[in-house]
CSV table of C-alpha atoms in Angstrom, one decimal:
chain,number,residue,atom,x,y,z
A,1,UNK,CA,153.7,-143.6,-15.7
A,2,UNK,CA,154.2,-140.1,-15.9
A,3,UNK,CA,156.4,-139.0,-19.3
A,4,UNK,CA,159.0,-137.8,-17.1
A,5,UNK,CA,159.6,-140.4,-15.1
A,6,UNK,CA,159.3,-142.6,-18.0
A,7,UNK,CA,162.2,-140.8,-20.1
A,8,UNK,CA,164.3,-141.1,-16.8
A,9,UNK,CA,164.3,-144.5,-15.8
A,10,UNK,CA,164.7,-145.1,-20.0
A,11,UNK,CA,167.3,-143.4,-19.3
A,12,UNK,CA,168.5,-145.4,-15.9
A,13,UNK,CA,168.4,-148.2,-18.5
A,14,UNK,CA,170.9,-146.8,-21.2
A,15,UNK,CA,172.7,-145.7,-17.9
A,16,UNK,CA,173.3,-149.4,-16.3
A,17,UNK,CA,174.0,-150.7,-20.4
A,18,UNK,CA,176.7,-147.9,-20.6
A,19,UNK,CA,178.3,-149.5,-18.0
A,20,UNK,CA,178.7,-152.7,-19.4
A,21,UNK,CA,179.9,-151.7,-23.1
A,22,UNK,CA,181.7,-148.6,-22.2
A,23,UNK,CA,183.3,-151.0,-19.6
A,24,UNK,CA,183.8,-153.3,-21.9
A,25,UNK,CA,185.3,-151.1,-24.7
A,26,UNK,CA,187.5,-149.3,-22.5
A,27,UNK,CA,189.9,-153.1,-22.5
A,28,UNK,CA,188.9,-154.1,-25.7
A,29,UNK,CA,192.5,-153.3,-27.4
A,30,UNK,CA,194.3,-154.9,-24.1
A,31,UNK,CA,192.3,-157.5,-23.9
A,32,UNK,CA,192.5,-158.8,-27.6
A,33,UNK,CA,196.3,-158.1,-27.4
A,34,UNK,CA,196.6,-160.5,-24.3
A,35,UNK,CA,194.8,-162.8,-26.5
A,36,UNK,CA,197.5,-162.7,-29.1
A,37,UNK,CA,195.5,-159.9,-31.8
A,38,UNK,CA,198.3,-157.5,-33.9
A,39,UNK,CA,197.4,-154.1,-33.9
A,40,UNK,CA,195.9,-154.9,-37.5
A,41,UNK,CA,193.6,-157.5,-36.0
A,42,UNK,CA,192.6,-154.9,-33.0
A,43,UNK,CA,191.9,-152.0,-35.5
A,44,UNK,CA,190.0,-154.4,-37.9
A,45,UNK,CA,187.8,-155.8,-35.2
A,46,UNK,CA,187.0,-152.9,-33.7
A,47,UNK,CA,186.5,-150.7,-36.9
A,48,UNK,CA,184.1,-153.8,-38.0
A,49,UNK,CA,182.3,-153.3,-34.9
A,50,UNK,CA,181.5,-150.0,-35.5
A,51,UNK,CA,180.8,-149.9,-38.8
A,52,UNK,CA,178.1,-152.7,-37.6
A,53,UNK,CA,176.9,-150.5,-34.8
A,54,UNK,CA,176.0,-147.9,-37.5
A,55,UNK,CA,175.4,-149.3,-40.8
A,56,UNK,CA,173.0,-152.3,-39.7
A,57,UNK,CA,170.5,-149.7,-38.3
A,58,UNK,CA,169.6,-149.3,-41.9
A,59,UNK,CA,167.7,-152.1,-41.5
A,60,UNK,CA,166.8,-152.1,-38.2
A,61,UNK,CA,165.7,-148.8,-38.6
A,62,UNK,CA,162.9,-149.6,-41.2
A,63,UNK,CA,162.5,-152.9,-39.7
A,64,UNK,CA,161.1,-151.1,-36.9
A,65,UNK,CA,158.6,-149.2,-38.6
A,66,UNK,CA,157.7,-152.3,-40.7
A,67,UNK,CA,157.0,-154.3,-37.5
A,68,UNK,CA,155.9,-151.7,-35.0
A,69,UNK,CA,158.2,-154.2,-32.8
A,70,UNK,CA,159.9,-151.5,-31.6
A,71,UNK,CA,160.1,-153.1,-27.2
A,72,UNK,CA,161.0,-156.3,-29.1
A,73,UNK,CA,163.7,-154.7,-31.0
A,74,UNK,CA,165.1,-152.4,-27.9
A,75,UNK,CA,165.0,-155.5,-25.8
A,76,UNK,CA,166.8,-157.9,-28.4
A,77,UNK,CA,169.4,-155.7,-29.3
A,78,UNK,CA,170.2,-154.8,-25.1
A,79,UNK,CA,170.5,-158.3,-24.6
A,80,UNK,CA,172.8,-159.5,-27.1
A,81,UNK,CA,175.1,-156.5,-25.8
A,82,UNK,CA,174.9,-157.7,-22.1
A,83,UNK,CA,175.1,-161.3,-22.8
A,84,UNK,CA,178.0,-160.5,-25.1
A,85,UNK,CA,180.4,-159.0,-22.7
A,86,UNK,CA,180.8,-161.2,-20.1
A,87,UNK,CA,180.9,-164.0,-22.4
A,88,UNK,CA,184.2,-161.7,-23.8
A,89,UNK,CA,186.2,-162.2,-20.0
A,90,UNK,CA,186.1,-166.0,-20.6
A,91,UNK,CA,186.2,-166.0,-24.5
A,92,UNK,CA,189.8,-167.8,-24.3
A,93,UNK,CA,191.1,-167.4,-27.7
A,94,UNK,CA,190.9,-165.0,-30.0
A,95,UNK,CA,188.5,-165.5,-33.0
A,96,UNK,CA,185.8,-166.1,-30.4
A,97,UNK,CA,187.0,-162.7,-28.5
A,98,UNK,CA,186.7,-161.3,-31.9
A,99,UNK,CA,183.3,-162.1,-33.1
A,100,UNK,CA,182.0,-161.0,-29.1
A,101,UNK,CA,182.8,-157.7,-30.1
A,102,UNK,CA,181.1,-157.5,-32.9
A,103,UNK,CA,178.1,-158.9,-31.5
A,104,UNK,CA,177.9,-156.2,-29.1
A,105,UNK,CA,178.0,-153.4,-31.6
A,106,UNK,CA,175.4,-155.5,-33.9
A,107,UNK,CA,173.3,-154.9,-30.2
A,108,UNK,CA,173.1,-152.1,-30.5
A,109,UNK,CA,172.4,-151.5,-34.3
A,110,UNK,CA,169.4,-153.6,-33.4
A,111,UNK,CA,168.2,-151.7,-31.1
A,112,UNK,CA,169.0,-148.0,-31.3
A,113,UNK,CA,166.4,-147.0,-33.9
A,114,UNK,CA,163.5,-148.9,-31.9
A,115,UNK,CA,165.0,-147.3,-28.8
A,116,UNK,CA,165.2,-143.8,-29.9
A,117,UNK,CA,161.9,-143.8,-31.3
A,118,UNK,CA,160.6,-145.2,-27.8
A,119,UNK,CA,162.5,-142.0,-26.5
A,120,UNK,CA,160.6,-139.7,-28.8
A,121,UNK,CA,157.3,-140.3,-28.3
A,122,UNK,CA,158.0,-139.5,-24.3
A,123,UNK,CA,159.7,-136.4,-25.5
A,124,UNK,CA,156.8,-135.1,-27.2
A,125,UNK,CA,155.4,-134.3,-23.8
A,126,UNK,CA,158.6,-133.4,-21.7
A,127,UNK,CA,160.6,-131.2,-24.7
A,128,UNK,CA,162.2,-132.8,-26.9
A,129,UNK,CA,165.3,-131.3,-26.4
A,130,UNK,CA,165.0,-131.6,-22.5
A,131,UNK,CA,163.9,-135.1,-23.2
A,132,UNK,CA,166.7,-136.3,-24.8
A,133,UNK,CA,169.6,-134.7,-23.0
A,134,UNK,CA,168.6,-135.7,-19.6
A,135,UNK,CA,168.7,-139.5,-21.2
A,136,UNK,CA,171.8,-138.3,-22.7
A,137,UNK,CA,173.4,-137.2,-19.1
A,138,UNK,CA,172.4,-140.4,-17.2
A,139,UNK,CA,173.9,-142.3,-20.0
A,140,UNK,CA,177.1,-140.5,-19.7
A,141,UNK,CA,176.7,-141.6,-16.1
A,142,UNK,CA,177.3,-145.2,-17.3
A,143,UNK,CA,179.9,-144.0,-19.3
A,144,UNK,CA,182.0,-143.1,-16.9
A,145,UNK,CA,181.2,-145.4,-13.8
A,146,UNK,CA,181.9,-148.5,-16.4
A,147,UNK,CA,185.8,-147.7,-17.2
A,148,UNK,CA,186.4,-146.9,-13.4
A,149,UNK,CA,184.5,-150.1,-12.2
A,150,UNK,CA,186.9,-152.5,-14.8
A,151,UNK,CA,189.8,-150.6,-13.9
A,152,UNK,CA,189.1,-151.0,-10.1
A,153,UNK,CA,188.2,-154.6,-10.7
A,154,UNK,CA,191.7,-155.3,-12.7
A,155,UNK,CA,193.4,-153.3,-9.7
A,156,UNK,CA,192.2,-155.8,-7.2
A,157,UNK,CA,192.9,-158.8,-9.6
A,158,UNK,CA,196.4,-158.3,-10.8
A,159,UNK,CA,195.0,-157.1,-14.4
A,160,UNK,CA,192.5,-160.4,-14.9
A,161,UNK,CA,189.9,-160.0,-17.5
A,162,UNK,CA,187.6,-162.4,-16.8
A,163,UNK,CA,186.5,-161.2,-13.3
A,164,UNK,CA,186.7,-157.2,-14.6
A,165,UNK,CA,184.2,-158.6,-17.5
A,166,UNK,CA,182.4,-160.9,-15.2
A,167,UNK,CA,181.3,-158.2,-12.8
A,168,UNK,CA,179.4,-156.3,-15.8
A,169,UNK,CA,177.0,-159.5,-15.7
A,170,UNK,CA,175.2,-157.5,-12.6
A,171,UNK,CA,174.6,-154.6,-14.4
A,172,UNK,CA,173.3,-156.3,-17.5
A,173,UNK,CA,170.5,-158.3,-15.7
A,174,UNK,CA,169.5,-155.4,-14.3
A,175,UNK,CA,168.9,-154.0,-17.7
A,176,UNK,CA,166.6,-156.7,-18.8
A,177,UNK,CA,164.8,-156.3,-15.7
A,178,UNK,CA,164.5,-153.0,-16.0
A,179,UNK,CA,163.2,-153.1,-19.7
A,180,UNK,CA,160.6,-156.1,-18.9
A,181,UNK,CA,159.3,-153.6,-16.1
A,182,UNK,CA,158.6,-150.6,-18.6
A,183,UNK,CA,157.2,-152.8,-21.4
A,184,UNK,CA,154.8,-153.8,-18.9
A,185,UNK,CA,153.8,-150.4,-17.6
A,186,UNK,CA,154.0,-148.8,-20.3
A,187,UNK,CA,153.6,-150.6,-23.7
A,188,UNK,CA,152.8,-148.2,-25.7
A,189,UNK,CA,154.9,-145.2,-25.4
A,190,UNK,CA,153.4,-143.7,-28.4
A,191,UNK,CA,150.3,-142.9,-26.3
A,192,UNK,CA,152.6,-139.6,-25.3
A,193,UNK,CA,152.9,-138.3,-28.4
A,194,UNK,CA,149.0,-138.7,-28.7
A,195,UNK,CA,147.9,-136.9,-26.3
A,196,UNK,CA,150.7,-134.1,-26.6
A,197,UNK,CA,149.6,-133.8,-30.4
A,198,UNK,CA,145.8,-133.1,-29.3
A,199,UNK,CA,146.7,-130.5,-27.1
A,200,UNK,CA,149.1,-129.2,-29.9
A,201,UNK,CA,147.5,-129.8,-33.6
A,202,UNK,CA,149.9,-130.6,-36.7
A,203,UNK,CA,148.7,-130.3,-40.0
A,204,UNK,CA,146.5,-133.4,-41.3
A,205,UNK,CA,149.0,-134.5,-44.2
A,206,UNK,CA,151.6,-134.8,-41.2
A,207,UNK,CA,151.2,-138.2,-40.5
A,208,UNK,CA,150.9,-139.4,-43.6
A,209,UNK,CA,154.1,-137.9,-45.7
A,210,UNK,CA,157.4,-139.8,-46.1
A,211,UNK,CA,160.3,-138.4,-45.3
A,212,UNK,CA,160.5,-134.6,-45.9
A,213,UNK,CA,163.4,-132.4,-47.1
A,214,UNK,CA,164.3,-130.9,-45.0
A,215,UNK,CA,165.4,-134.2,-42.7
A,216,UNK,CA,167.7,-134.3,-46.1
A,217,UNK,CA,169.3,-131.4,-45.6
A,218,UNK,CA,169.4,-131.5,-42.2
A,219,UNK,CA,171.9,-135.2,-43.0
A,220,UNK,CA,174.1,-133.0,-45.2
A,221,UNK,CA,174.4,-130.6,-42.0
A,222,UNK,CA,175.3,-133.5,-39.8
A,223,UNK,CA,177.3,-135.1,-42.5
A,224,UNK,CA,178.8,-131.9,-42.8
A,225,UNK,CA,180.0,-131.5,-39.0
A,226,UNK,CA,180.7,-134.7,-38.6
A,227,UNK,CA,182.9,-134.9,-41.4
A,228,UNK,CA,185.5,-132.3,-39.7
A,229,UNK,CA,185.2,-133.8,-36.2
A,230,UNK,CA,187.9,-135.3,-34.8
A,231,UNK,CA,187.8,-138.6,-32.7
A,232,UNK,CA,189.4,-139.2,-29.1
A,233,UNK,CA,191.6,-141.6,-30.3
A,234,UNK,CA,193.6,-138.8,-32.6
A,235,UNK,CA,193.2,-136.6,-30.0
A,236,UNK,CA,194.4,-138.5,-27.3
A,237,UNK,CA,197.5,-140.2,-29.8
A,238,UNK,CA,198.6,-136.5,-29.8
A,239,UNK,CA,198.9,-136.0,-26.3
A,240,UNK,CA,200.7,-138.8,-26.1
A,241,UNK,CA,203.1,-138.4,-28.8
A,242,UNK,CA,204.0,-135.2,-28.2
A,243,UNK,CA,204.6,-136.0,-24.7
A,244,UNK,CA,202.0,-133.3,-23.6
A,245,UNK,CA,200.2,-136.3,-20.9
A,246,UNK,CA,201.2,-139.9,-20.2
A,247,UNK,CA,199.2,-143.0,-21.0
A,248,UNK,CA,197.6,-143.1,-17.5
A,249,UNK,CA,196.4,-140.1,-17.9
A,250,UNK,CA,193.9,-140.5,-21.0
A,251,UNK,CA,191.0,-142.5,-19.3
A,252,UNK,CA,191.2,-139.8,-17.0
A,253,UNK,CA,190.9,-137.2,-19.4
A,254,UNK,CA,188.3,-139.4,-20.9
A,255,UNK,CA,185.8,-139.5,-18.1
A,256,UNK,CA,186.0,-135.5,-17.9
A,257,UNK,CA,185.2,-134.8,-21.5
A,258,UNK,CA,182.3,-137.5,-21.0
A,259,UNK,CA,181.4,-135.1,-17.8
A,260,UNK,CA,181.6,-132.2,-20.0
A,261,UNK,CA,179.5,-134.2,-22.5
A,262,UNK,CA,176.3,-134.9,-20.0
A,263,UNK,CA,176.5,-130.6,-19.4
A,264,UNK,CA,176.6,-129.7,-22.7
A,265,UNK,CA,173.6,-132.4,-23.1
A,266,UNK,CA,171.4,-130.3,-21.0
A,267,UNK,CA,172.3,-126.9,-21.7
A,268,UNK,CA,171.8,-127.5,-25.2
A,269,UNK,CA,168.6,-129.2,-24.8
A,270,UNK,CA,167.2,-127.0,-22.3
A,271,UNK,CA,168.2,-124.0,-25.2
A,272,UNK,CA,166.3,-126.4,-28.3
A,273,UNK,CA,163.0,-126.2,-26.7
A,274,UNK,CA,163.3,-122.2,-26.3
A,275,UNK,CA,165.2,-121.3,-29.4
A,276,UNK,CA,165.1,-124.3,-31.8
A,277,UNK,CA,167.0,-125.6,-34.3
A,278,UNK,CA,169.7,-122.3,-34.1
A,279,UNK,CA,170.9,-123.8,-30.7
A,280,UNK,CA,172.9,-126.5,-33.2
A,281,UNK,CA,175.0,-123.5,-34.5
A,282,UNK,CA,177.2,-124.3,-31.4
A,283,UNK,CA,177.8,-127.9,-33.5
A,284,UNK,CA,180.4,-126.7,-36.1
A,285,UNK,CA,181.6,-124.0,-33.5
A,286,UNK,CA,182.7,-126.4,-31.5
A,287,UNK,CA,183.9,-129.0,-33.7
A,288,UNK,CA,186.1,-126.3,-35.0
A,289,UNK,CA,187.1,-125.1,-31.6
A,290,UNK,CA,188.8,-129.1,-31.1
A,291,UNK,CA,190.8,-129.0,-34.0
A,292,UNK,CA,192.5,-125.4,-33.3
A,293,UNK,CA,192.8,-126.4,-29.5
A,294,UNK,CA,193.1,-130.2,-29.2
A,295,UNK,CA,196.1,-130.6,-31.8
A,296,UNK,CA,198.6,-127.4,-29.8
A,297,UNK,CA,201.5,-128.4,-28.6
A,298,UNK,CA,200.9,-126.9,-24.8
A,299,UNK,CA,199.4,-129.7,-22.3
A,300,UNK,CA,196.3,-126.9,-20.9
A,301,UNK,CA,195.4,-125.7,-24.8
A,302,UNK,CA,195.6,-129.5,-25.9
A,303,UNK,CA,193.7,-130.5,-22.9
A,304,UNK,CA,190.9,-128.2,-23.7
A,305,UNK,CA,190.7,-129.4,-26.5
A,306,UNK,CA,189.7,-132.5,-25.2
A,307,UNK,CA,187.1,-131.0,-23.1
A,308,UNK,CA,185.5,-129.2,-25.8
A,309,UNK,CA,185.3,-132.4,-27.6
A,310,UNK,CA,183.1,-133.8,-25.0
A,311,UNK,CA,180.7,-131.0,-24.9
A,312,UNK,CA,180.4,-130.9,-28.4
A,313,UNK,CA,179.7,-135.4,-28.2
A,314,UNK,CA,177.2,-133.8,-25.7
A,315,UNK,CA,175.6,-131.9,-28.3
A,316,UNK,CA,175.7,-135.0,-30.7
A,317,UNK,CA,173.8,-137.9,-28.8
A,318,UNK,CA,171.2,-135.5,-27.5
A,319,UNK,CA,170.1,-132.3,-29.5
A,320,UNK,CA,170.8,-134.3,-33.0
A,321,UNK,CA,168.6,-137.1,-32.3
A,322,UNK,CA,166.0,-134.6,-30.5
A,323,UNK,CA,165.9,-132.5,-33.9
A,324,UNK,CA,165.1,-136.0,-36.3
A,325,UNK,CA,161.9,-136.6,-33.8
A,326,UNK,CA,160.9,-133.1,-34.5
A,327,UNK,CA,161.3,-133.4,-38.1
A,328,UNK,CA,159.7,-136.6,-39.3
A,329,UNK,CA,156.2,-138.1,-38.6
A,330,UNK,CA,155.8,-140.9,-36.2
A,331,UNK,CA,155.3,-143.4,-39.1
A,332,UNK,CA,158.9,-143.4,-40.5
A,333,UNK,CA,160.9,-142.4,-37.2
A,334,UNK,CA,162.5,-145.6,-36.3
A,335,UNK,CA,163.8,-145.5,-40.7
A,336,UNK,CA,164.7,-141.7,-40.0
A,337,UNK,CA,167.1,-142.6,-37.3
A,338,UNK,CA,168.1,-145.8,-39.0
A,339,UNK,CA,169.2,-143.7,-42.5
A,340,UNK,CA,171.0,-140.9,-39.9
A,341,UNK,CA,173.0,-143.1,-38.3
A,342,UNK,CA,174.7,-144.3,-41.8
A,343,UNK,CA,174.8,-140.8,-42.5
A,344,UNK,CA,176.6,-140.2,-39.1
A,345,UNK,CA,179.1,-143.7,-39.5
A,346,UNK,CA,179.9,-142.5,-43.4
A,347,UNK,CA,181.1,-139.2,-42.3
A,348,UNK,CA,182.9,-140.2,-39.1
A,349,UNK,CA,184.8,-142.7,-41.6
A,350,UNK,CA,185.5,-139.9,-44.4
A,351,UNK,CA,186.0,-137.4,-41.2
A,352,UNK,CA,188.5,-140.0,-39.9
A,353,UNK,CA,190.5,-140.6,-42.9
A,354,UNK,CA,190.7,-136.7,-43.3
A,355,UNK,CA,191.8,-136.0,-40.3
A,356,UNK,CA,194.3,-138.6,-39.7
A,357,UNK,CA,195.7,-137.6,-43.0
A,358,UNK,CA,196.2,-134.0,-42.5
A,359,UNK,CA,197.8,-134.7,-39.3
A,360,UNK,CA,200.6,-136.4,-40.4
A,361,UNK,CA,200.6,-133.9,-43.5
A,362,UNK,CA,200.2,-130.3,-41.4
A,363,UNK,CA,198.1,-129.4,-38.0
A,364,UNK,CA,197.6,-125.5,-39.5
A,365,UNK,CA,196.2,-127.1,-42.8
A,366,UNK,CA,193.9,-129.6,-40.8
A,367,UNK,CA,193.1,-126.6,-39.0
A,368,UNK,CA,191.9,-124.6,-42.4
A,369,UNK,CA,190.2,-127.9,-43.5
A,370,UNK,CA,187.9,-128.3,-40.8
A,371,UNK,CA,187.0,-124.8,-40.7
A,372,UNK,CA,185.8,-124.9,-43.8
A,373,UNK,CA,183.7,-127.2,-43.5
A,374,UNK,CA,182.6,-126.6,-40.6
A,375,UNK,CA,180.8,-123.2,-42.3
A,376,UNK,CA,179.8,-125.4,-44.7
A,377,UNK,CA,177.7,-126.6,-41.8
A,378,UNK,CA,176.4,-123.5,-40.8
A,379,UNK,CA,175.2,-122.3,-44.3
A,380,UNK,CA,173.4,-125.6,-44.5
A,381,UNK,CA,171.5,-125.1,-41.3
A,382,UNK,CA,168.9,-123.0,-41.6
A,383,UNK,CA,167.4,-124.8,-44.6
A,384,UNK,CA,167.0,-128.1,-41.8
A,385,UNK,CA,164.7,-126.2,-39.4
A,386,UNK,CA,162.0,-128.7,-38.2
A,387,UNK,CA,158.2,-128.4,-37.9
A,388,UNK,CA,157.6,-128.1,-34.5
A,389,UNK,CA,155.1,-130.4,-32.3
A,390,UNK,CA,156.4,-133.5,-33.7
């Protein structure tokens, strides 16, 4: 298997799993209000989630490295997620609906460390940048089919959740299949990354050092970023508070920021493997750009807001994760991304709490804030510049 075609249908995979969670998440709040959940219980359960999705890959992360496990791992953590969700249409009451959703997230803490590194060693032939945002636009693929397939599904069934959860059982089979299949051609990805490292020599120590600085300082520039980046949900709360678009109108807006977020994915990576690291400049640009856009009080200003949060989500699950492969050795890869991701989940929650908080307090101070940081970011950047050739 060719590394091309091997980072596609890795990414076909991530594609039919987005579909099930993002289909999946896009109820979650109805469906454990049905159940009888207050909003407390919602924003608990779901804030629990996520704080699993990204703080358990601290272990998983240098569990996979420990192990060298790293098909076991992807495979594991995929199918707790797609056994999860279907299981969640037929839950019944609410504790169990509760701890279904968690289980999903804890999927994919399990998994995304092993996974990525999978991901990287393919990249070292195709680009890494290239590599990782054409995974990152079929995934966004998924993204977006998911949400329209449950709301279809609820359409036809006069709003039931078990059948709108029970359909997502046909894409998660095919997930395992698909996963089984790859193992079996390929089960040792890291065979790429040989052959593309003989062709282009690293230094001798390379394999052999820990994690260097400059993956450090390239954590405080993502820490940095993240921390003045604004979620959807405040974004979207806006829109509807301010009576700028209607409640039917938000997935919508959703699925065209996530369209945004698969063409930002590929310009950006398409730009990393001809410029580098200074492509990333666009990060704190754009994370700027939502704040001052996404928070006006005029619907096509607000909207593109929106849309610039997308392509800068774009920039996020492709470029970012492309940069830690080029910065760290093989060896310590799966712990690299493991250590970014709670990097990534402790600045989304500080980010969060910021944000929320100067919106109630003043939009043109938020504003200031998040600028500020944001060159913050961009003095930190150039220090974070990776060794090339992985």
């Amino acid at each position: 298997m060719s590394p091309w075609r091997f980072v596609v249908w890795f990414g076909t995979v991530s594609l039919l799993a987005d579909v099930v969670y993002e289909g999946a998440r896009s109820i979650t709040g109805p469906l454990l209000a049905y159940l009888g959940a207050s909003a407390l219980v919602v924003g608990v359960v779901t804030g629990a989630g996520e704080a699993a999705a990204l703080g358990l890959r601290l272990v998983s992360g240098p569990l996979a490295d420990r192990t060298r496990r790293f098909w076991t791992l992807t495979i594991a953590g995929y199918a707790l997620t797609v056994v999860s969700v279907p299981l969640l249409g037929v839950a019944g009451v609410l504790w169990a609906a509760c701890v279904l959703v968690i289980a999903e997230r804890v999927g994919k803490a399990v998994r995304s460390p092993a996974k990525d590194t999978l991901l990287s060693h393919a990249t070292a032939a195709t680009g890494r940048g290239r590599g990782f945002a054409v995974h990152e636009a079929l995934d966004q693929v998924g993204a977006i089919t998911g949400p329209l397939l449950v709301a279809g599904v609820l359409a036809l069934t006069g709003n039931r959740y078990g059948p709108a959860l029970g359909v997502l059982a046909v894409p998660g089979v095919a997930v395992l299949l698909l996963l089984f299949r790859l193992r079996a051609r390929m089960p040792d990805p890291a065979a790429y990354e040989r052959e593309a490292a003989a062709e282009r020599p690293v230094p001798p120590d390379a394999a052999d050092r820990g994690l260097p600085k400059s993956f450090w300082t390239y954590a405080a520039f993502t820490a940095a970023t993240t921390t003045g980046f604004a979620t959807f949900g405040l974004l979207s709360y806006h829109l509807v508070r301010q009576h700028l678009l209607s409640a039917a109108w938000v997935p919508v807006l959703y699925a065209a920021a996530m369209a945004v977020d698969a063409v930002a994915a590929l310009a950006t990576g398409w730009l990393y493997d001809r410029i580098g690291p200074r492509v990333l400049v666009a990060l704190p640009v754009l994370t700027a750009a939502v704040a001052a856009l996404g928070f006006h009080d005029t619907v096509p200003i607000a909207v593109a807001g929106s849309l610039v949060w997308g392509a800068a989500m774009g920039i996020q699950e492709s470029t970012l994760r492309a940069t830690v492969a080029d910065l760290v050795p093989s060896g310590r890869r799966a712990t690299a991304y493991g250590l970014f991701a709670g990097v990534v989940g402790v600045a989304s929650l500080a980010g969060g709490a910021l944000i929320g908080g100067l919106y109630g307090y003043s939009i043109p101070v938020l504003v200031t804030v998040v600028v500020a940081v944001q060159a913050l970011a961009v003095v930190l950047l150039p220090a974070a510049g990776p060794r090339r050739g992985g």
